[in-house]
mmCIF file of C-alpha atoms and ligand atoms in Angstrom:
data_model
loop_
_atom_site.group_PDB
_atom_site.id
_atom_site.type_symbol
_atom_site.label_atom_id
_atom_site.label_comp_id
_atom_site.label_asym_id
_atom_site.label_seq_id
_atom_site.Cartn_x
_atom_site.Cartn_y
_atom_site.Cartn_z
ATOM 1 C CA UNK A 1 -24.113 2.993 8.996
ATOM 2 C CA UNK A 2 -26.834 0.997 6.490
ATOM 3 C CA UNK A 3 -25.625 1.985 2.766
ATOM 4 C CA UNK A 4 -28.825 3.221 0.837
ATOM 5 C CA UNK A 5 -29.877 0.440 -1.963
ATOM 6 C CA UNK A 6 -30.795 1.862 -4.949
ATOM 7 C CA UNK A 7 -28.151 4.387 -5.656
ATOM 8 C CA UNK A 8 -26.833 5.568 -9.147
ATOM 9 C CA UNK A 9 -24.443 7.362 -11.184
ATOM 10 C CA UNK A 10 -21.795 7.334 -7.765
ATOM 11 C CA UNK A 11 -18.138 6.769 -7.273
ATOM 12 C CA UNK A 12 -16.818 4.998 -3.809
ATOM 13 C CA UNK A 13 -12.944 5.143 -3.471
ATOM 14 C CA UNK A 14 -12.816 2.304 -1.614
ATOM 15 C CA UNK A 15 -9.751 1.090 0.716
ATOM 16 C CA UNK A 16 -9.643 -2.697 0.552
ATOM 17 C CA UNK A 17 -6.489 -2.885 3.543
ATOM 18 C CA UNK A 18 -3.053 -3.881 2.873
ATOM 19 C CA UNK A 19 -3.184 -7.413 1.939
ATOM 20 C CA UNK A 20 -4.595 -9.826 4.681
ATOM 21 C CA UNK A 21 -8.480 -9.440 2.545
ATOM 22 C CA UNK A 22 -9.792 -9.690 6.348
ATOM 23 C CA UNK A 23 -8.762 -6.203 7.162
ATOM 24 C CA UNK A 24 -11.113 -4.610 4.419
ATOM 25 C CA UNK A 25 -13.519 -3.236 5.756
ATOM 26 C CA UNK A 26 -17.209 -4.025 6.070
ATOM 27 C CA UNK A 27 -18.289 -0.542 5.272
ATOM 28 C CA UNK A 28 -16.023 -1.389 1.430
ATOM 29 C CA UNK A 29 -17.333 -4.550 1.227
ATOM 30 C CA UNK A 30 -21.064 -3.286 1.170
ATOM 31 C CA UNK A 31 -20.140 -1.016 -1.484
ATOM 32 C CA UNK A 32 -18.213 -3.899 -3.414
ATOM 33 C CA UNK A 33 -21.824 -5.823 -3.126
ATOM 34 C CA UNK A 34 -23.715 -3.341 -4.795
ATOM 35 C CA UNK A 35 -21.331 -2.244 -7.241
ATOM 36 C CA UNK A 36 -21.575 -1.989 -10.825
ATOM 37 C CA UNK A 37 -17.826 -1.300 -11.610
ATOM 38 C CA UNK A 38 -15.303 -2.065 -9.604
ATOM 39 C CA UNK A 39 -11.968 -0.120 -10.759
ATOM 40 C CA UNK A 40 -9.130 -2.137 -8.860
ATOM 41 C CA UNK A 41 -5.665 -1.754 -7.797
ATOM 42 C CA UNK A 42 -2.864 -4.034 -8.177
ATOM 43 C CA UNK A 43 -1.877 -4.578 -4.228
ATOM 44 C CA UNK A 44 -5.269 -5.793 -4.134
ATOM 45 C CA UNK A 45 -5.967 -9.226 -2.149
ATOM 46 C CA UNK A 46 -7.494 -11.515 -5.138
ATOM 47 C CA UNK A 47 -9.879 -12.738 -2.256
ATOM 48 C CA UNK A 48 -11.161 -9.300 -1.984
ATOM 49 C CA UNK A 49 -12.508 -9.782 -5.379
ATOM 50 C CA UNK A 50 -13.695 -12.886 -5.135
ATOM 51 C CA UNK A 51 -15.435 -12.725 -2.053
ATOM 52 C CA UNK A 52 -17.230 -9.742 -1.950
ATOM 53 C CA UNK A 53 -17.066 -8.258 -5.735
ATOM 54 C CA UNK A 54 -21.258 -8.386 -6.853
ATOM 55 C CA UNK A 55 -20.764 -11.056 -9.408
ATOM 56 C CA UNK A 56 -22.479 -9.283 -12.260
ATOM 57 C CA UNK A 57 -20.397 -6.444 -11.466
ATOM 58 C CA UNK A 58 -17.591 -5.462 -14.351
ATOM 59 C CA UNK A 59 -13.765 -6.052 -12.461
ATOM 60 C CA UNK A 60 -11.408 -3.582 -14.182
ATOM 61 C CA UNK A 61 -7.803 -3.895 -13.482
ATOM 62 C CA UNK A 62 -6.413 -0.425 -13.376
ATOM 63 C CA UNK A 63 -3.053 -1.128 -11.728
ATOM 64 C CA UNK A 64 0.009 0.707 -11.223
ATOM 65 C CA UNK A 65 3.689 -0.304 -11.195
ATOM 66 C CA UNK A 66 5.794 2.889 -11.741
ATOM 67 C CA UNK A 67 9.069 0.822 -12.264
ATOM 68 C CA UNK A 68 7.841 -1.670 -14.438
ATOM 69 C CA UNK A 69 6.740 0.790 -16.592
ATOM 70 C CA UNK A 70 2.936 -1.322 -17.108
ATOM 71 C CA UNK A 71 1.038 1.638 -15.105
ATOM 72 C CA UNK A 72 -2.480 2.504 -16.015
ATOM 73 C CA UNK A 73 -2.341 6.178 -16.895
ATOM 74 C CA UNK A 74 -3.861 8.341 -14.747
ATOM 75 C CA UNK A 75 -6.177 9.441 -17.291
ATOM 76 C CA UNK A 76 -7.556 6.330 -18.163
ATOM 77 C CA UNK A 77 -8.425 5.239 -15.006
ATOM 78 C CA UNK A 78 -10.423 9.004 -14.638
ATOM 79 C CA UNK A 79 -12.146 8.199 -17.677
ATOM 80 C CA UNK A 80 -12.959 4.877 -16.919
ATOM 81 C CA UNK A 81 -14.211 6.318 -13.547
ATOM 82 C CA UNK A 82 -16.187 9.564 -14.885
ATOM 83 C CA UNK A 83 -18.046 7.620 -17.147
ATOM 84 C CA UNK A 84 -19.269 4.995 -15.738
ATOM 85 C CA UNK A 85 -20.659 7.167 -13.227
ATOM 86 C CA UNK A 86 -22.172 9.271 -15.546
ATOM 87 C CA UNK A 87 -24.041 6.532 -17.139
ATOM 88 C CA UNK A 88 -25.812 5.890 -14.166
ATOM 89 C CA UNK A 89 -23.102 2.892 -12.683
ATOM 90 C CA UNK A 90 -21.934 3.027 -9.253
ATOM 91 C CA UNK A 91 -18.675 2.665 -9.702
ATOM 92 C CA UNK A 92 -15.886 1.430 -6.733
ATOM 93 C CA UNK A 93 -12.755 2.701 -7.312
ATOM 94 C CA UNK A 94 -10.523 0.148 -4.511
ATOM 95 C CA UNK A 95 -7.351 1.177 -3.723
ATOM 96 C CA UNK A 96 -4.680 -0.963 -1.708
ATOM 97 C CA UNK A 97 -4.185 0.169 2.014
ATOM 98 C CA UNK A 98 -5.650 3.577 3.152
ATOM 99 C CA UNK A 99 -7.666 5.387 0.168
ATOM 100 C CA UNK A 100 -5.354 8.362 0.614
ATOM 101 C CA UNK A 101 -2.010 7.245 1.617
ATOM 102 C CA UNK A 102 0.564 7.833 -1.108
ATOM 103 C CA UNK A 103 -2.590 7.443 -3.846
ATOM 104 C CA UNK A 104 -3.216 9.358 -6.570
ATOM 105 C CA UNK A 105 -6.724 10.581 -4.879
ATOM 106 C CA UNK A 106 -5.918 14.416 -5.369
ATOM 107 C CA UNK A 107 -6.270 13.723 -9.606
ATOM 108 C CA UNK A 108 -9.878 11.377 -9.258
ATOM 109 C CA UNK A 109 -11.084 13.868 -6.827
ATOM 110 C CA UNK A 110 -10.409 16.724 -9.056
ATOM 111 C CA UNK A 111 -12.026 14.935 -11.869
ATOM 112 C CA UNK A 112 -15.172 13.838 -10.334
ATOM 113 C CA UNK A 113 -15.743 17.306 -8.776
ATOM 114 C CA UNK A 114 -14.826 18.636 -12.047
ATOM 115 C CA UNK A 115 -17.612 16.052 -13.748
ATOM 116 C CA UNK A 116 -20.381 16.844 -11.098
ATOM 117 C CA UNK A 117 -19.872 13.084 -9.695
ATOM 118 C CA UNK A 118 -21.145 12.687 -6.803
ATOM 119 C CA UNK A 119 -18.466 10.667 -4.075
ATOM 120 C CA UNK A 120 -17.788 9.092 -1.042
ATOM 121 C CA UNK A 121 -14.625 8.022 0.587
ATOM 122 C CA UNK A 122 -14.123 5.013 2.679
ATOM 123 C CA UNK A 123 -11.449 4.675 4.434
ATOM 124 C CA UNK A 124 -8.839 1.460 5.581
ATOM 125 C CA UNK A 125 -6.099 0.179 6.836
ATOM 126 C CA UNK A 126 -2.777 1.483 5.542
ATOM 127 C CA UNK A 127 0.693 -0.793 4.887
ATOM 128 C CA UNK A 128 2.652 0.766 7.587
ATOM 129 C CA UNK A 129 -0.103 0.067 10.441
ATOM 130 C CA UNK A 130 -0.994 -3.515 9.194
ATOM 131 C CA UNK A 131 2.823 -4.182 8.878
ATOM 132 C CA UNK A 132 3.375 -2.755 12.614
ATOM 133 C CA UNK A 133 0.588 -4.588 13.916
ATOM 134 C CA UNK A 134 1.944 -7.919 11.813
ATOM 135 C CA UNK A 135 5.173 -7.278 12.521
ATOM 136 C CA UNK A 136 4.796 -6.866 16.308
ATOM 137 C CA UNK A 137 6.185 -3.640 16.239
ATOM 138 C CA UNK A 138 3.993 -0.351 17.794
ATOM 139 C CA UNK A 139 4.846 2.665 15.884
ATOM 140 C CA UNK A 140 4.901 4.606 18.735
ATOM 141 C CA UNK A 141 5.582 2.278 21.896
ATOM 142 C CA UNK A 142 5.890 4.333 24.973
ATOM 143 C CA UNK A 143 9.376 5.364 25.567
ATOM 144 C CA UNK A 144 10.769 4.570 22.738
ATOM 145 C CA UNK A 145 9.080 7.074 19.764
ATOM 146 C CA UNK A 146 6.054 10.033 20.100
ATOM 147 C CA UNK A 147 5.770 10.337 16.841
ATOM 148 C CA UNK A 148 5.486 8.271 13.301
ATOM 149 C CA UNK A 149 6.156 10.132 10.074
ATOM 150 C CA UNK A 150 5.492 8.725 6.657
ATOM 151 C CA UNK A 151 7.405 9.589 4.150
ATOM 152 C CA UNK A 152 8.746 8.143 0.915
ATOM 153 C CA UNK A 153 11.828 8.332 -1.153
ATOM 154 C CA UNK A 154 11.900 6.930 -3.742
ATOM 155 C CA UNK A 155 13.959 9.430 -5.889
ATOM 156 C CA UNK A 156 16.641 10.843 -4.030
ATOM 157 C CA UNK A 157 15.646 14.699 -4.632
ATOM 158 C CA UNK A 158 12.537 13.849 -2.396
ATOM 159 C CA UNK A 159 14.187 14.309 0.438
ATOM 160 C CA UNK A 160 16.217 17.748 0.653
ATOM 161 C CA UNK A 161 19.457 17.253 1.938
ATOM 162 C CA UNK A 162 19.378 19.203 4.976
ATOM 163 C CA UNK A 163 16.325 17.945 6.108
ATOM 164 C CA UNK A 164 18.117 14.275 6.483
ATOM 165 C CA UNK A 165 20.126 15.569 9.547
ATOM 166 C CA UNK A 166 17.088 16.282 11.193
ATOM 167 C CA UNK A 167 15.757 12.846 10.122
ATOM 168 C CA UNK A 168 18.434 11.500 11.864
ATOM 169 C CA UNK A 169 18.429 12.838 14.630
ATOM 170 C CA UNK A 170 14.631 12.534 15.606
ATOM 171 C CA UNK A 171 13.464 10.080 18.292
ATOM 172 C CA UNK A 172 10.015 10.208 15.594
ATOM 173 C CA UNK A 173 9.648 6.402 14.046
ATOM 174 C CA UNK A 174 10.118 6.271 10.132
ATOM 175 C CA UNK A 175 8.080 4.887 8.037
ATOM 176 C CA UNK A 176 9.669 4.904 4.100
ATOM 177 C CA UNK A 177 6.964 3.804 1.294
ATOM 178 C CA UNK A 178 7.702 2.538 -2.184
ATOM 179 C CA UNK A 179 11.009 2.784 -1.283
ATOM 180 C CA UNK A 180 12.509 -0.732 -0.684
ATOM 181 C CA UNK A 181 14.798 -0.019 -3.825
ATOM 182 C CA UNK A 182 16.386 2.888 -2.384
ATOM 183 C CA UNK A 183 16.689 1.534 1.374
ATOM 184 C CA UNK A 184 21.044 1.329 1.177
ATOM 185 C CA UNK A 185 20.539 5.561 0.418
ATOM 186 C CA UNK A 186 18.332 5.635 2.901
ATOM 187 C CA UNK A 187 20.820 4.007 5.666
ATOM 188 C CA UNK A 188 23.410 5.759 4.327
ATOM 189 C CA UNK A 189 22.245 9.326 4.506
ATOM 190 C CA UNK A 190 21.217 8.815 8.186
ATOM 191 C CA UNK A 191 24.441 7.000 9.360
ATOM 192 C CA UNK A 192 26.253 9.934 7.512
ATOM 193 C CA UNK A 193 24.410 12.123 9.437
ATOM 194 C CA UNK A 194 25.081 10.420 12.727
ATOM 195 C CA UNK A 195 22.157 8.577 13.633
ATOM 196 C CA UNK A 196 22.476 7.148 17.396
ATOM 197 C CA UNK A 197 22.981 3.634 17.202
ATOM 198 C CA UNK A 198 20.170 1.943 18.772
ATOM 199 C CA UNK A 199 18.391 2.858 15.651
ATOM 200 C CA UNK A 200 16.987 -0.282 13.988
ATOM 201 C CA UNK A 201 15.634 -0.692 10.643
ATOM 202 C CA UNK A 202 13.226 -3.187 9.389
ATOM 203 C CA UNK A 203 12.291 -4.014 5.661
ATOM 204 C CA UNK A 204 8.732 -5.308 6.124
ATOM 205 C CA UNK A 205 7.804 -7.168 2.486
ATOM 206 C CA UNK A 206 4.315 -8.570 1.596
ATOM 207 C CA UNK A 207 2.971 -7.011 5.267
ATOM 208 C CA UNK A 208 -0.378 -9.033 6.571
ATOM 209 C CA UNK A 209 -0.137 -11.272 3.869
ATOM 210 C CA UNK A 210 0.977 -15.194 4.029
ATOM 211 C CA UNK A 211 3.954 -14.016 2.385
ATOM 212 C CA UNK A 212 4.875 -11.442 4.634
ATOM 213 C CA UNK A 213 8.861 -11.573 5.934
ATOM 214 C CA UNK A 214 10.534 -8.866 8.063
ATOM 215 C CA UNK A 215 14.002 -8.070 7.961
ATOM 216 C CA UNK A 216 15.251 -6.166 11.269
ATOM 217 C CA UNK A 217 18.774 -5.521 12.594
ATOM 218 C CA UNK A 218 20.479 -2.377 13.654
ATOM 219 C CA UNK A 219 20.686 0.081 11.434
ATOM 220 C CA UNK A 220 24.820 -0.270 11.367
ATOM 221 C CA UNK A 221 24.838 -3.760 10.667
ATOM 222 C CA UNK A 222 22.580 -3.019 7.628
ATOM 223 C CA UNK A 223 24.984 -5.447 5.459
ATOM 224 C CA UNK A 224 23.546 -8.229 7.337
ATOM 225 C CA UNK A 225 20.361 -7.543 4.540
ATOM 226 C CA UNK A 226 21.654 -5.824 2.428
ATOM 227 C CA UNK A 227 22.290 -8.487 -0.402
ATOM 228 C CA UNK A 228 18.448 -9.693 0.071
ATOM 229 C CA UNK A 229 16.253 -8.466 -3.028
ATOM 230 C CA UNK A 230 13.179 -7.312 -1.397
ATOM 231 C CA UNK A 231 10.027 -8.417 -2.962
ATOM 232 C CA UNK A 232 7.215 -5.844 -3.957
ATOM 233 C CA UNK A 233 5.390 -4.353 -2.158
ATOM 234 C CA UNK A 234 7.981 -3.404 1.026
ATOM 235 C CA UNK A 235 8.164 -0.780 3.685
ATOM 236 C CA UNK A 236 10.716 0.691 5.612
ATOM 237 C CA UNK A 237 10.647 1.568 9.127
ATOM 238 C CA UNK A 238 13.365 3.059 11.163
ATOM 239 C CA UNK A 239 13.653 3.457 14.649
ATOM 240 C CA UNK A 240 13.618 2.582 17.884
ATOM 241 C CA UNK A 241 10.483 0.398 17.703
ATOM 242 C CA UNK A 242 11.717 -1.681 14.983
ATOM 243 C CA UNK A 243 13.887 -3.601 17.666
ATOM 244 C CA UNK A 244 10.347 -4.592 18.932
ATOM 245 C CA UNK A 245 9.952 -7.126 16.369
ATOM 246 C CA UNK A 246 12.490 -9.308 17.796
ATOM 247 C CA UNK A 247 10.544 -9.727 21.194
ATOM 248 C CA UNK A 248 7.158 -9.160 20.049
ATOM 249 C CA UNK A 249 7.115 -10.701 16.948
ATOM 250 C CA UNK A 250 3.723 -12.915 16.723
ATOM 251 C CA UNK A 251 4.143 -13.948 13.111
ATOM 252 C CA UNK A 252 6.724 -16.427 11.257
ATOM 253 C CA UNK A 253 8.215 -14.926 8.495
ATOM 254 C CA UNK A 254 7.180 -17.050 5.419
ATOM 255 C CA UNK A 255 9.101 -19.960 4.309
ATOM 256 C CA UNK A 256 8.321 -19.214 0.593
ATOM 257 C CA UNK A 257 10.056 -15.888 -1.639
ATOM 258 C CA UNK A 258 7.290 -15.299 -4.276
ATOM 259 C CA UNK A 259 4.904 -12.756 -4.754
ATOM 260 C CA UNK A 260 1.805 -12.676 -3.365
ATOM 261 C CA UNK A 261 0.024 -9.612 -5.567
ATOM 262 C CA UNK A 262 -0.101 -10.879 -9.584
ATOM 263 C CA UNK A 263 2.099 -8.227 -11.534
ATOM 264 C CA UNK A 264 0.401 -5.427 -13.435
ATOM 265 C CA UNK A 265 1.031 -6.947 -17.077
ATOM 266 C CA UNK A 266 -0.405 -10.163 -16.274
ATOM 267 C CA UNK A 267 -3.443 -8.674 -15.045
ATOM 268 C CA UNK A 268 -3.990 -6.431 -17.923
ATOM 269 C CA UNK A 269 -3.803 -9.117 -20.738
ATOM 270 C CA UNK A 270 -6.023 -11.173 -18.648
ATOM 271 C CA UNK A 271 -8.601 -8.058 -18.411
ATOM 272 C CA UNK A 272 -7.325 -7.336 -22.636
ATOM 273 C CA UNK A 273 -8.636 -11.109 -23.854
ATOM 274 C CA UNK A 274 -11.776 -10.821 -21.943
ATOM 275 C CA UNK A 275 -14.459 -7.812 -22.281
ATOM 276 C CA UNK A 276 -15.440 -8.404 -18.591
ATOM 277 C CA UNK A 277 -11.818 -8.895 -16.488
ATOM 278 C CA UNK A 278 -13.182 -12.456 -15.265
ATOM 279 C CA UNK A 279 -11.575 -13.189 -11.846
ATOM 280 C CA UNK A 280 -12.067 -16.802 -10.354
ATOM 281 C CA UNK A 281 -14.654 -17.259 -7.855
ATOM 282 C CA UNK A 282 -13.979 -20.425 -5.822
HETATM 283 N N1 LIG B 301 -2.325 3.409 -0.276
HETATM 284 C C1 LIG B 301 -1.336 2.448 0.118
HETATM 285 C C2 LIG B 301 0.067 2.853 -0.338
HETATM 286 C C3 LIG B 301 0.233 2.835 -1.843
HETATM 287 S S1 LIG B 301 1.875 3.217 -2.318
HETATM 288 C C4 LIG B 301 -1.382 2.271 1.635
HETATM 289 O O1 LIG B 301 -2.092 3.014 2.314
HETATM 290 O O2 LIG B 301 -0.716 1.370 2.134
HETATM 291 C C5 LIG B 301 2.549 1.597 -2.513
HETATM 292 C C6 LIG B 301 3.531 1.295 -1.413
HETATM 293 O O3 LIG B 301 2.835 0.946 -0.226
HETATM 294 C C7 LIG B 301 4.425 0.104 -1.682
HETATM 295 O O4 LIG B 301 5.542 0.456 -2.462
HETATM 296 C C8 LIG B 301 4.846 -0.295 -0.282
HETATM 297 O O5 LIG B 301 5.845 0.550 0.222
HETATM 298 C C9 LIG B 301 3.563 -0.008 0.499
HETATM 299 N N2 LIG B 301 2.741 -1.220 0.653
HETATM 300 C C10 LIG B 301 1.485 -1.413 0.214
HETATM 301 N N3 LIG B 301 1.037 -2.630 0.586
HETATM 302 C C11 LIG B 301 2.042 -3.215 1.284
HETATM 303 C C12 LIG B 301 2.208 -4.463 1.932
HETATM 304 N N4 LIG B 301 1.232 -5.378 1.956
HETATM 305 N N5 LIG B 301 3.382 -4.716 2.533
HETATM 306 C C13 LIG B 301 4.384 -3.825 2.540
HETATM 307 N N6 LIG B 301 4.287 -2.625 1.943
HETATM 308 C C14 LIG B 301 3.139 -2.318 1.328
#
């Protein structure tokens, strides 16, 4: 669908894909032309930015990193958001994987309705389907899962406690976000609760990106991984399917541990020394 020119005072939330800047789509990146503002996340591709950002446009970095404690507050970024728009800017609000996967979507679309904003929402490709499909591992491969659930847990009182002998027990794949940190609990609840033991688990770090490396062994010889400190962003999947990976793996893990995505406090003193939050265009 052709994107009117000449539109004002709007807010896109934007999904700009999980990392690989080639699953954006093109839909977001004719917004990210046009825009005036472009309000980004951390687990943003840099590329994204650099390829497709209008360069006149103003880049604010408005990222998040709970346990680093260098998150953006939530009301900033709705400020920031509301007005902009209301000065006549059309603003794009990109957010890493899906718009409203485990976002904080509810709050800015509260806010804008609140303001009178007008919005639209573009959706994209979330981390747990770019990491299947990077992985080699189909969510819901025939005979072996009907189901995918996505979840998260990363405080234990997430989960109730009775609900985890129902976790494992399903034949449902699992698919745990922001909650590479708490992946031993995780194994631990499930083998307590008897999980059958062709359950795998994989710890999928830096998914679609050329850092990406997957971890995946049976979920009872978890110690096999266990030591490894998994670099942000990860996800979890348990099941069935995860055993996939080892035949259909297309993908060589990466022969390099760093981090693709710049941490939040480096990108916010970058954006602090300059008015406009310069980002290099090659
Ligand atoms: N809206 C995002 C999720 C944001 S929550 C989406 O749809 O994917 C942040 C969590 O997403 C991370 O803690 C991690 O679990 C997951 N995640 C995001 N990008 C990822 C990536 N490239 N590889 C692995 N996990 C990722």
């Amino acid at each position: 669908m052709a994107i009117p020119t000449n539109i004002q005072g709007k807010v896109i939330l934007a999904a700009a894909g999980p990392g690989d800047p080639d699953l954006i789509t093109v839909k977001a990146t004719r917004w990210l032309q046009q825009a005036d503002v472009v309000l980004t996340d951390r687990l943003v591709s840099n590329d994204i930015l650099t390829s497709y950002v209008n360069p006149s446009a103003e880049i604010i970095y408005v990222g998040k990193q709970c346990r680093k404690g260098n998150s953006t507050p939530q009301e900033i970024i709705n400020a920031l958001m509301c007005t902009h728009a209301l000065a006549g800017k059309l603003v794009v609000r990109l957010k890493g994987g899906d718009v409203s996967v485990f976002s904080n979507i509810l709050d800015e679309l509260q806010v804008l309705k609140e303001s009178n904003i007008a919005y639209e929402i573009v959706p994209g490709v979330t981390s747990a389907l770019g990491a299947a499909a990077y992985a080699g591992m189909p969510l819901t491969a025939r005979g072996y899962s009907t189901a995918v659930r996505l979840m998260t847990y990363y405080k234990s009182d997430i989960v109730p406690d009775d609900y985890w002998k129902e976790l494992a027990s399903t034949k449902d794949t699992l698919v745990f976000y922001m909650s590479a940190e708490t992946v031993e609990g995780i194994v631990t609840k499930l083998i307590r609760n008897g999980v059958s033991n062709d359950t795998f688990i994989a710890v999928i770090e830096q998914a679609t990106t050329p850092l990406q490396q997957v971890h995946a062994v049976n979920i009872y010889d978890f110690e096999k991984i266990q030591d490894i400190h998994f670099l942000s962003p990860s996800l979890v999947v348990v099941g069935r399917v995860a055993a996939l990976h080892h035949e259909f793996a297309w993908l060589k893990n990466s022969e390099e541990r760093k981090h693709y995505f710049k941490p939040v406090a480096t990108i916010q003193n970058n954006s602090n020394n300059n008015k406009k939050a310069h980002v290099s265009r090659a």
